[in-house]
Coordinates of C-alpha atoms and ligand atoms in Angstrom, one line a residue:
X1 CA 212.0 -129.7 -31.8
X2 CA 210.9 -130.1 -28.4
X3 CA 209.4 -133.4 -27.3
X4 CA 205.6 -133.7 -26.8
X5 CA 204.6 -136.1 -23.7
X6 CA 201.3 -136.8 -23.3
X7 CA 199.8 -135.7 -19.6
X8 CA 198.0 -138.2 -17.3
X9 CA 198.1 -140.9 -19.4
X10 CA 198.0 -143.6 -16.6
X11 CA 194.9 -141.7 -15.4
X12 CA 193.3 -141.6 -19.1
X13 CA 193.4 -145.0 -19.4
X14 CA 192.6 -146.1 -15.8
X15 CA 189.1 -143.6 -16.4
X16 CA 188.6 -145.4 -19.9
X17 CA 189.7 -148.7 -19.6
X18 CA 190.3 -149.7 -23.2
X19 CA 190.6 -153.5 -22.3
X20 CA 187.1 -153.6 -22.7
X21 CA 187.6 -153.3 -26.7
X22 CA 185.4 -151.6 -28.7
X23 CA 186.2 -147.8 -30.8
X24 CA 187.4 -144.7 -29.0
X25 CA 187.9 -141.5 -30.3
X26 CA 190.5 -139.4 -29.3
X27 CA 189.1 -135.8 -30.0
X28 CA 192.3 -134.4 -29.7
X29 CA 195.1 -136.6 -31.5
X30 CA 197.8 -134.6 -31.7
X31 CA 201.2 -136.5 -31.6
X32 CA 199.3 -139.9 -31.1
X33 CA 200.4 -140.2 -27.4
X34 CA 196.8 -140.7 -25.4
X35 CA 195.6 -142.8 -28.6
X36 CA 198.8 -145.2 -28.5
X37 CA 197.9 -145.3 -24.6
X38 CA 194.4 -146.9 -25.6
X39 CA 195.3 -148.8 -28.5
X40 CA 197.6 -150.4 -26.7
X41 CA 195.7 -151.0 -23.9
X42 CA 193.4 -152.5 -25.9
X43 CA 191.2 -150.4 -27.5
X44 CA 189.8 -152.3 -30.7
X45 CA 189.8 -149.4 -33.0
X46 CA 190.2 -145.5 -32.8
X47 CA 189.0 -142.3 -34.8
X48 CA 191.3 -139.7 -34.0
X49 CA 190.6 -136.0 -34.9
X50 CA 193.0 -133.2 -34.5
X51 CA 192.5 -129.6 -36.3
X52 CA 196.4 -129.3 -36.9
X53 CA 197.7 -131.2 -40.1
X54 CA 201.2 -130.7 -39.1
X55 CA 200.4 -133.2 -36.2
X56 CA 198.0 -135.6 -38.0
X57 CA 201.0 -136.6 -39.9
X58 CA 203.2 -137.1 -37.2
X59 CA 200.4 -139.4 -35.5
X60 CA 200.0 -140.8 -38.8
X61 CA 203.6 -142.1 -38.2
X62 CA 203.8 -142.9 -34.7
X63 CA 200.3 -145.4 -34.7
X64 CA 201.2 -146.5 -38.3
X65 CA 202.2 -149.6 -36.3
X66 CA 198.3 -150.0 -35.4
X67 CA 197.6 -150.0 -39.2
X68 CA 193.8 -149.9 -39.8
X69 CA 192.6 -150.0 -36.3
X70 CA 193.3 -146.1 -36.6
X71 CA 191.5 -143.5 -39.0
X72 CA 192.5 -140.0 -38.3
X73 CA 190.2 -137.3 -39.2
X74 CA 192.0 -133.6 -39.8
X75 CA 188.9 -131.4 -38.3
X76 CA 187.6 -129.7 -35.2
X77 CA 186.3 -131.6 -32.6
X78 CA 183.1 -129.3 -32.2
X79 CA 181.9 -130.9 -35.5
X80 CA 182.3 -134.2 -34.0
X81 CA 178.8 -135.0 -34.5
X82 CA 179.1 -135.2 -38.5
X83 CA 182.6 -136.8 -38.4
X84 CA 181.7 -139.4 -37.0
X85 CA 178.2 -139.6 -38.6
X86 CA 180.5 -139.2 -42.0
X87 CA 182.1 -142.1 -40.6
X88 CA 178.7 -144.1 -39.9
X89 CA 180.4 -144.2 -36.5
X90 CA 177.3 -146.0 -33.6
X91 CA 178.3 -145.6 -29.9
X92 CA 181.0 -145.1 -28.9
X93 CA 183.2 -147.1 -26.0
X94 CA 184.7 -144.0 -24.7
X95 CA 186.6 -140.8 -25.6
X96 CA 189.3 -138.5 -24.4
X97 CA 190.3 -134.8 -25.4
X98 CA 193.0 -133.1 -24.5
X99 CA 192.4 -129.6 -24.9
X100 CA 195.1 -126.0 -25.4
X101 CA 198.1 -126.7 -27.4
X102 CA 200.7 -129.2 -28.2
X103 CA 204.8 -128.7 -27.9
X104 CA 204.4 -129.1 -31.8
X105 CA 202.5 -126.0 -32.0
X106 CA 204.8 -124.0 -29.5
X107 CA 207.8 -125.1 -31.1
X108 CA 209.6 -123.4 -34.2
X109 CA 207.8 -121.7 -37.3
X110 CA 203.8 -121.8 -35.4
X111 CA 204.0 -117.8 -34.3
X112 CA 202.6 -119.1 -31.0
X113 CA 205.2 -118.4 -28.9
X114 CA 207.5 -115.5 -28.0
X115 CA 210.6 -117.5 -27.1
X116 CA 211.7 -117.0 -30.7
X117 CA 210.9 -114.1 -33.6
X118 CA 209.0 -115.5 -36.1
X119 CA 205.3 -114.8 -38.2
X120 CA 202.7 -114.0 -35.9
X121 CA 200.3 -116.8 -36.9
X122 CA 199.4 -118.8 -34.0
X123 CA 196.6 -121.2 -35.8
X124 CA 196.0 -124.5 -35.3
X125 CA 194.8 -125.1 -38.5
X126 CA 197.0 -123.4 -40.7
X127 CA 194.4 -124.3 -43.7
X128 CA 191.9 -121.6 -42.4
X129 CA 190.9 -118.2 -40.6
X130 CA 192.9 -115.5 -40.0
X131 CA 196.4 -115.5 -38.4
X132 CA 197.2 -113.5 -35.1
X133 CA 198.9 -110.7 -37.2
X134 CA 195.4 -110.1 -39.5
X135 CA 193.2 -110.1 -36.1
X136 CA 195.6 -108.0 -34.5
X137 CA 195.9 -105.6 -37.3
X138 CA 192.5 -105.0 -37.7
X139 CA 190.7 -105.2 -34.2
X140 CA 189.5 -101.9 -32.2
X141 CA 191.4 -101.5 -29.5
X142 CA 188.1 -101.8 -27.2
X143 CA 187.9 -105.5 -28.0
X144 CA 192.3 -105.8 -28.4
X145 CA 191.6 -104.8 -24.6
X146 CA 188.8 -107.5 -23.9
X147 CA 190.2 -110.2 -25.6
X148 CA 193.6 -110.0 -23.2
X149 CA 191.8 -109.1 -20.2
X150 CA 188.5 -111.9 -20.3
X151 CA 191.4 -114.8 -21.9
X152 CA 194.8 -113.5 -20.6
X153 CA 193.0 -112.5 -17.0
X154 CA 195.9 -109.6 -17.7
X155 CA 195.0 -106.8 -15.2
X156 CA 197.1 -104.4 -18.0
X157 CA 194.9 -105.1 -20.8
X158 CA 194.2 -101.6 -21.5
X159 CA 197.6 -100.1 -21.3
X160 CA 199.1 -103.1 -23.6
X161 CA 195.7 -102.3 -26.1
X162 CA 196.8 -99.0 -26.9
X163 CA 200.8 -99.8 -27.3
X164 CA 199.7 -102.4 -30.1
X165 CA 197.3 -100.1 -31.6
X166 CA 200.1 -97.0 -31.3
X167 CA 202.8 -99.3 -32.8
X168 CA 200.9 -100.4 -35.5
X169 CA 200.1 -97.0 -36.7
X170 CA 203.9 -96.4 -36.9
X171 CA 204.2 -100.0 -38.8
X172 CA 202.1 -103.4 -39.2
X173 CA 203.1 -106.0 -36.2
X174 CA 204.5 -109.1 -38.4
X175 CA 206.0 -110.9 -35.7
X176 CA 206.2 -112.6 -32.7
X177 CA 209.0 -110.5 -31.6
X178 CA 207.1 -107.1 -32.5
X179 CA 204.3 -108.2 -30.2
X180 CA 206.2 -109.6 -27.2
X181 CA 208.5 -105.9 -27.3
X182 CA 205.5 -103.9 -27.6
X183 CA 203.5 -105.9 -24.8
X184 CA 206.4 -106.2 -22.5
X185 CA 206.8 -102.3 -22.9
X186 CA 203.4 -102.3 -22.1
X187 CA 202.8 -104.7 -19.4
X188 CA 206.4 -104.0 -17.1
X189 CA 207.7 -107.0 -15.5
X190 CA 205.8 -107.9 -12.3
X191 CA 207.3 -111.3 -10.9
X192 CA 208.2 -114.4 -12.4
X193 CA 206.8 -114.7 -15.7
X194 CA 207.1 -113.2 -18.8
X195 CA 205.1 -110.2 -18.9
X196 CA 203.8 -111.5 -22.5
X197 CA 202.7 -114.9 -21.4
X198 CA 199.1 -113.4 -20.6
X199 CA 198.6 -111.5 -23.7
X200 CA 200.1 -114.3 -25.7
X201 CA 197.9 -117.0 -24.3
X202 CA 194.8 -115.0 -24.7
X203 CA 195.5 -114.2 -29.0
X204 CA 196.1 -118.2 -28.9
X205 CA 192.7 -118.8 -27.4
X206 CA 191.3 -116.1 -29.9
X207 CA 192.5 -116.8 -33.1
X208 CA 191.6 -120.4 -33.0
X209 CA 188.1 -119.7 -30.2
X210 CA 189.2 -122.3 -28.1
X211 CA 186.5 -121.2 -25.2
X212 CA 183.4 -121.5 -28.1
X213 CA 181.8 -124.2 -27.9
X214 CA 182.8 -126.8 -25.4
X215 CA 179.6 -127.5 -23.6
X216 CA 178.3 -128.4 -27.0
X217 CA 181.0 -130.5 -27.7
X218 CA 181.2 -132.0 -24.6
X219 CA 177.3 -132.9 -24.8
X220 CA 177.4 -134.5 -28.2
X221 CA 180.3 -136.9 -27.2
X222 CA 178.3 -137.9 -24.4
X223 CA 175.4 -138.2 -26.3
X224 CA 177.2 -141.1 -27.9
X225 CA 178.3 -142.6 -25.6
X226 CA 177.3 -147.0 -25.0
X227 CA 176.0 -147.6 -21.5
X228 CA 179.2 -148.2 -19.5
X229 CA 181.3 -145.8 -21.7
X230 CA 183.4 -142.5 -20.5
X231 CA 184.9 -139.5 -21.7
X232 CA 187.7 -138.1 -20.3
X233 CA 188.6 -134.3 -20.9
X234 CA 191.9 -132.7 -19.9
X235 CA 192.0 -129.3 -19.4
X236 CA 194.9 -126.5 -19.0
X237 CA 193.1 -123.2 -17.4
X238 CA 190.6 -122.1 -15.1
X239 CA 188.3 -120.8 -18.2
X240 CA 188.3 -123.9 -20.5
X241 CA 188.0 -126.1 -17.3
X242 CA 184.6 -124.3 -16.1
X243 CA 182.7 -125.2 -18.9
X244 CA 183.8 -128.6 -18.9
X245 CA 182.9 -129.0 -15.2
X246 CA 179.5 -127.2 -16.0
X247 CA 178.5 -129.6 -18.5
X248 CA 179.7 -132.5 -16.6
X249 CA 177.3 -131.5 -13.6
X250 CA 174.2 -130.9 -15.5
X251 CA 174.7 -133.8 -17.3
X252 CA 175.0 -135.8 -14.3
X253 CA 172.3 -133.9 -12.3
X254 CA 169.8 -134.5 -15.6
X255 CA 167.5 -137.1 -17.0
X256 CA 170.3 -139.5 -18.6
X257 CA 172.2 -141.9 -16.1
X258 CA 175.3 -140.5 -15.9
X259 CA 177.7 -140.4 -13.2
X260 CA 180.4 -138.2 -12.7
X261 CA 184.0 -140.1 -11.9
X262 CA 186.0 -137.0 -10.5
X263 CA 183.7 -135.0 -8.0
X264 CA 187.4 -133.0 -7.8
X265 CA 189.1 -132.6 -11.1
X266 CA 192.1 -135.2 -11.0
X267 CA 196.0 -133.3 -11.1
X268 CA 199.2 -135.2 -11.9
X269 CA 201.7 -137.0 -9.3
X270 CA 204.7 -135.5 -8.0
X271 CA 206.3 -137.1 -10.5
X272 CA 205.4 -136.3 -13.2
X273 CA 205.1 -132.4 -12.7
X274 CA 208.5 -133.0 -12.2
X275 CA 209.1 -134.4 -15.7
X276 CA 207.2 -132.9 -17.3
X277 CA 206.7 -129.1 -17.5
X278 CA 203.2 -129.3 -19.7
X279 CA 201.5 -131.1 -16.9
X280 CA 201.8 -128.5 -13.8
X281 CA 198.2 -126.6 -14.9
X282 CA 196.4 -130.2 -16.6
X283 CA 193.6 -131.1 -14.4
X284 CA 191.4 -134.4 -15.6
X285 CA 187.9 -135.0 -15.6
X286 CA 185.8 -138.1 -16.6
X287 CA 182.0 -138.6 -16.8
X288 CA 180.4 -142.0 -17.5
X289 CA 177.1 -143.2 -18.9
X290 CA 175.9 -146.1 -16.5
X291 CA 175.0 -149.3 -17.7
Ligands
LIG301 N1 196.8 -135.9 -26.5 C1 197.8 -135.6 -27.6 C2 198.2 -134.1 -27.5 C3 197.1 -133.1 -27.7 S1 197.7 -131.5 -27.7 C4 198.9 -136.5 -27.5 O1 198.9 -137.4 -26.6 O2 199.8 -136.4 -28.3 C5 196.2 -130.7 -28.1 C6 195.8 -130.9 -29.6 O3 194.5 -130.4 -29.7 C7 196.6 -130.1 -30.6 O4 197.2 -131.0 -31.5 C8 195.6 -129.2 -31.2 O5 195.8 -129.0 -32.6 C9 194.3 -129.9 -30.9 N2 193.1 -129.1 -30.9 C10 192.9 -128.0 -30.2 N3 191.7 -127.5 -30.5 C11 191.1 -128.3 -31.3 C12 189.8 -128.4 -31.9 N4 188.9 -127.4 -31.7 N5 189.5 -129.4 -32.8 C13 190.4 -130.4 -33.0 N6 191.7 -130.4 -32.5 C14 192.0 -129.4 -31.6

């Protein structure tokens, strides 16, 4: 299994400054790595939610050493607002999510990725919803075509609708493999990349609706924020970074005090796109709520 290192961690914790004390949440817990960042740095206590049960436990493991300063929470962060009410969480002293996927998820036995053949599953939350093989089976191939052209930007969404929607008349499309051979057919190799990688990305974003919802969630963490608090949000494409910046500028152009901390989104260093492959699309952005 591949290694998951968390991305712009210095810059996380420089925009949140968790010597202050007090609780963060970390939205998106994943393997633990942004929430060891804070509670090391000095974060007093930290809710951390993550939709993927798989990596709750393996947070559960790597913060055990922070004992009951942690409470992870398995649930989506677009229900933040009852979690933490659940949790008779007040304000908050700052929060951070780090949205897309983990190397977790993209490693072995997810369906997410078309490096291996494996069930076509791709969700987050393996506890609910349908799997990437039941949406696939059963969508029109109208919307097959919309869903890879509006969250794969794939210029060959039509072409690669109606090979899925041809091949699974001749049989149902189980696997990664299936998929990547029939959208590869479909697509023809133009540069670089895999000519799946589009298509693939946009079922990920589909089966678990990473794009719904964001400005809402974004609004109700900032809601809760204390006077002098941030949230951070990192984000790994142009279409779940819009909203993001959207929400950030209205908030900061409305009636509440707050102030945004990256007029620019914030990108990592040299180095570390150089180590590490999962932070060459992250961009950061922080808003706080001024004392
Ligand atoms: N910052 C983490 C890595 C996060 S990877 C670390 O340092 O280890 C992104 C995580 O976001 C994944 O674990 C994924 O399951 C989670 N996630 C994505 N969408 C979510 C949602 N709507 N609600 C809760 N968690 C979500």
């Amino acid at each position: 299994m591949s290694v998951h290192v968390p991305v712009l961690t210095a810059e996380i914790v420089g925009a949140l400054q968790p010597g202050r004390g007090g609780l963060y949440v970390d939205c998106t817990v994943g393997l633990g790595g942004h929430a060891r960042a804070l509670l090391a740095g000095g974060a007093a206590r930290l809710i951390g939610i993550d939709r993927d049960a798989l990596a709750l436990a393996q947070a559960g493991e790597a913060l055990a050493e922070f004992g009951s300063r942690v409470e992870l929470v398995h649930g989506d962060y677009r229900d933040v607002a009852r979690l933490l009410d659940e949790r008779g969480a007040g304000p908050i002293d700052g929060a951070v999510a780090d949205l897309g996927v983990s190397s977790l998820q993209l490693g072995e036995g997810r369906g997410f990725s078309f490096q291996r053949d494996e069930a076509l599953d791709m969700r987050m939350d393996t506890s609910q919803g349908p799997t990437a093989a039941d949406l696939i089976g059963a969508a029109g191939e109208r919307d097959l075509a919309d869903v890879i052209y509006r969250y794969g930007e794939e210029r060959r969404s039509r072409a690669i609708a109606r090979a899925v929607v041809a091949a699974r008349k001749a049989a149902p499309i189980r696997t990664t493999g299936q998929l990547a051979a029939i959208v590869r057919r479909a697509a023809g190799r133009r540069g670089r990349i895999d000519p799946a990688t589009r298509t693939f990305q946009a079922i990920r974003i589909w089966v678990n609706r990473e794009l719904e919802g964001i400005d809402t969630f974004v609004r109700d963490i900032c809601a809760r924020l204390r006077a002098g608090a941030r949230f951070a949000v990192v984000t790994f494409h142009s279409l779940e970074d819009r909203p993001v910046k959207l929400a950030f500028r209205a908030l900061a152009s409305g009636p509440e005090p707050f102030r945004l901390l990256t007029k620019k989104s914030v990108v990592p260093g040299e180095d570390e796109l150089c180590s590490n492959p999962r932070a060459r699309s992250a961009r950061l952005r922080a808003i706080e709520r001024v004392e």
